Amino acid sequence: RDYRIFAHVLGSENQVWANTDSPPSPPTSQWQPGLVVQDIRTLTIGQTTPPDFYDIEVGMYPPGEGRLPVIAEDGHWYDNRILLSKVRVVAE
């Protein structure tokens, strides 16, 4: 089955200030156990984005359906996204 990957730059209350949403390459239907996939995304912050610190979130979903769950190492359901890091936007 093919899935899509999203990456967002999030502000307060999960407002999206930058995003990318597309299938990875190779498509997930071609992934095999043990395969390591590097998926590079470009997130462009708009000129109107206020200076602040923003979260970067990523996740996957099948087209037309909800996000896939993220399972923690101990097997419990963690969330439907992963927060990777923060990015700082500064005024020019």
PDB file of C-alpha atoms in Angstrom:
ATOM      1  CA  ARG A   1       0.000   0.000   0.000  1.00  0.00           C
ATOM      2  CA  ASP A   2       1.224   3.486  -0.809  1.00  0.00           C
ATOM      3  CA  TYR A   3       1.240   6.182   1.855  1.00  0.00           C
ATOM      4  CA  ARG A   4       1.969   9.889   1.865  1.00  0.00           C
ATOM      5  CA  ILE A   5       4.386  11.685   4.175  1.00  0.00           C
ATOM      6  CA  PHE A   6       3.667  15.116   5.585  1.00  0.00           C
ATOM      7  CA  ALA A   7       5.994  17.592   7.265  1.00  0.00           C
ATOM      8  CA  HIS A   8       4.734  20.808   8.840  1.00  0.00           C
ATOM      9  CA  VAL A   9       6.169  23.819  10.609  1.00  0.00           C
ATOM     10  CA  LEU A  10       3.672  24.479  13.400  1.00  0.00           C
ATOM     11  CA  GLY A  11       2.938  27.596  15.405  1.00  0.00           C
ATOM     12  CA  SER A  12       0.794  27.972  18.471  1.00  0.00           C
ATOM     13  CA  GLU A  13      -2.429  25.969  18.425  1.00  0.00           C
ATOM     14  CA  ASN A  14      -0.975  23.843  15.576  1.00  0.00           C
ATOM     15  CA  GLN A  15      -1.209  26.623  12.976  1.00  0.00           C
ATOM     16  CA  VAL A  16       0.704  25.467   9.880  1.00  0.00           C
ATOM     17  CA  TRP A  17       3.312  27.988   8.635  1.00  0.00           C
ATOM     18  CA  ALA A  18       4.999  25.685   6.097  1.00  0.00           C
ATOM     19  CA  ASN A  19       4.195  22.238   4.766  1.00  0.00           C
ATOM     20  CA  THR A  20       5.032  19.509   2.345  1.00  0.00           C
ATOM     21  CA  ASP A  21       2.857  16.491   1.607  1.00  0.00           C
ATOM     22  CA  SER A  22       3.722  13.836  -0.972  1.00  0.00           C
ATOM     23  CA  PRO A  23       4.639  10.177  -1.398  1.00  0.00           C
ATOM     24  CA  PRO A  24       8.203   9.160  -0.583  1.00  0.00           C
ATOM     25  CA  SER A  25      10.598   7.760  -3.148  1.00  0.00           C
ATOM     26  CA  PRO A  26      10.555   4.824  -3.475  1.00  0.00           C
ATOM     27  CA  PRO A  27       6.800   4.435  -2.781  1.00  0.00           C
ATOM     28  CA  THR A  28       5.939   2.676   0.482  1.00  0.00           C
ATOM     29  CA  SER A  29       4.447  -0.274  -1.427  1.00  0.00           C
ATOM     30  CA  GLN A  30       8.030  -1.088  -2.488  1.00  0.00           C
ATOM     31  CA  TRP A  31       9.529  -0.941   1.005  1.00  0.00           C
ATOM     32  CA  GLN A  32      10.898  -4.160   2.463  1.00  0.00           C
ATOM     33  CA  PRO A  33      11.615  -4.952   6.150  1.00  0.00           C
ATOM     34  CA  GLY A  34      14.991  -3.560   7.141  1.00  0.00           C
ATOM     35  CA  LEU A  35      15.076  -0.997   4.323  1.00  0.00           C
ATOM     36  CA  VAL A  36      16.336   2.425   5.410  1.00  0.00           C
ATOM     37  CA  VAL A  37      14.659   5.235   3.483  1.00  0.00           C
ATOM     38  CA  GLN A  38      16.024   8.774   3.476  1.00  0.00           C
ATOM     39  CA  ASP A  39      13.246  11.230   2.692  1.00  0.00           C
ATOM     40  CA  ILE A  40      14.424  14.829   2.348  1.00  0.00           C
ATOM     41  CA  ARG A  41      11.788  17.552   2.574  1.00  0.00           C
ATOM     42  CA  THR A  42      12.040  21.288   1.928  1.00  0.00           C
ATOM     43  CA  LEU A  43       9.883  23.493   4.135  1.00  0.00           C
ATOM     44  CA  THR A  44       9.706  27.115   3.004  1.00  0.00           C
ATOM     45  CA  ILE A  45       8.689  29.616   5.667  1.00  0.00           C
ATOM     46  CA  GLY A  46       6.613  32.490   4.268  1.00  0.00           C
ATOM     47  CA  GLN A  47       7.581  36.166   4.513  1.00  0.00           C
ATOM     48  CA  THR A  48       4.591  36.842   6.796  1.00  0.00           C
ATOM     49  CA  THR A  49       5.597  34.257   9.397  1.00  0.00           C
ATOM     50  CA  PRO A  50       6.160  36.089  12.691  1.00  0.00           C
ATOM     51  CA  PRO A  51       9.506  35.667  14.496  1.00  0.00           C
ATOM     52  CA  ASP A  52       9.217  32.814  17.019  1.00  0.00           C
ATOM     53  CA  PHE A  53      10.156  29.193  17.670  1.00  0.00           C
ATOM     54  CA  TYR A  54       8.131  26.619  15.714  1.00  0.00           C
ATOM     55  CA  ASP A  55       7.749  22.832  15.970  1.00  0.00           C
ATOM     56  CA  ILE A  56       8.482  20.542  13.041  1.00  0.00           C
ATOM     57  CA  GLU A  57       6.118  17.563  12.836  1.00  0.00           C
ATOM     58  CA  VAL A  58       6.129  14.579  10.473  1.00  0.00           C
ATOM     59  CA  GLY A  59       3.828  11.637   9.901  1.00  0.00           C
ATOM     60  CA  MET A  60       2.288   9.312   7.344  1.00  0.00           C
ATOM     61  CA  TYR A  61      -1.202   8.507   6.120  1.00  0.00           C
ATOM     62  CA  PRO A  62      -2.965   6.551   3.390  1.00  0.00           C
ATOM     63  CA  PRO A  63      -4.635   8.898   0.868  1.00  0.00           C
ATOM     64  CA  GLY A  64      -8.208   9.693   1.876  1.00  0.00           C
ATOM     65  CA  GLU A  65      -7.770   8.348   5.423  1.00  0.00           C
ATOM     66  CA  GLY A  66      -6.461   9.513   8.789  1.00  0.00           C
ATOM     67  CA  ARG A  67      -2.873   9.570   9.971  1.00  0.00           C
ATOM     68  CA  LEU A  68      -1.093   6.358  10.913  1.00  0.00           C
ATOM     69  CA  PRO A  69      -0.385   5.831  14.603  1.00  0.00           C
ATOM     70  CA  VAL A  70       3.134   6.202  15.954  1.00  0.00           C
ATOM     71  CA  ILE A  71       3.985   3.268  18.204  1.00  0.00           C
ATOM     72  CA  ALA A  72       6.527   3.771  21.006  1.00  0.00           C
ATOM     73  CA  GLU A  73       9.384   1.324  21.576  1.00  0.00           C
ATOM     74  CA  ASP A  74       7.458  -0.349  24.405  1.00  0.00           C
ATOM     75  CA  GLY A  75       4.488  -0.984  22.074  1.00  0.00           C
ATOM     76  CA  HIS A  76       2.007   1.626  23.319  1.00  0.00           C
ATOM     77  CA  TRP A  77       0.263   4.078  21.008  1.00  0.00           C
ATOM     78  CA  TYR A  78       2.176   7.353  21.181  1.00  0.00           C
ATOM     79  CA  ASP A  79       0.494   9.773  18.770  1.00  0.00           C
ATOM     80  CA  ASN A  80      -0.296  10.220  15.064  1.00  0.00           C
ATOM     81  CA  ARG A  81       2.768  12.369  14.412  1.00  0.00           C
ATOM     82  CA  ILE A  82       6.336  12.870  15.608  1.00  0.00           C
ATOM     83  CA  LEU A  83       7.670  16.248  16.703  1.00  0.00           C
ATOM     84  CA  LEU A  84      11.236  16.325  15.398  1.00  0.00           C
ATOM     85  CA  SER A  85      12.674  19.600  16.537  1.00  0.00           C
ATOM     86  CA  LYS A  86      12.098  23.307  16.689  1.00  0.00           C
ATOM     87  CA  VAL A  87      13.093  25.931  14.172  1.00  0.00           C
ATOM     88  CA  ARG A  88      13.598  29.606  14.948  1.00  0.00           C
ATOM     89  CA  VAL A  89      12.270  32.282  12.611  1.00  0.00           C
ATOM     90  CA  VAL A  90      13.930  35.691  12.981  1.00  0.00           C
ATOM     91  CA  ALA A  91      13.030  39.077  11.538  1.00  0.00           C
ATOM     92  CA  GLU A  92      15.116  40.306   8.611  1.00  0.00           C
TER      93      GLU A  92
END
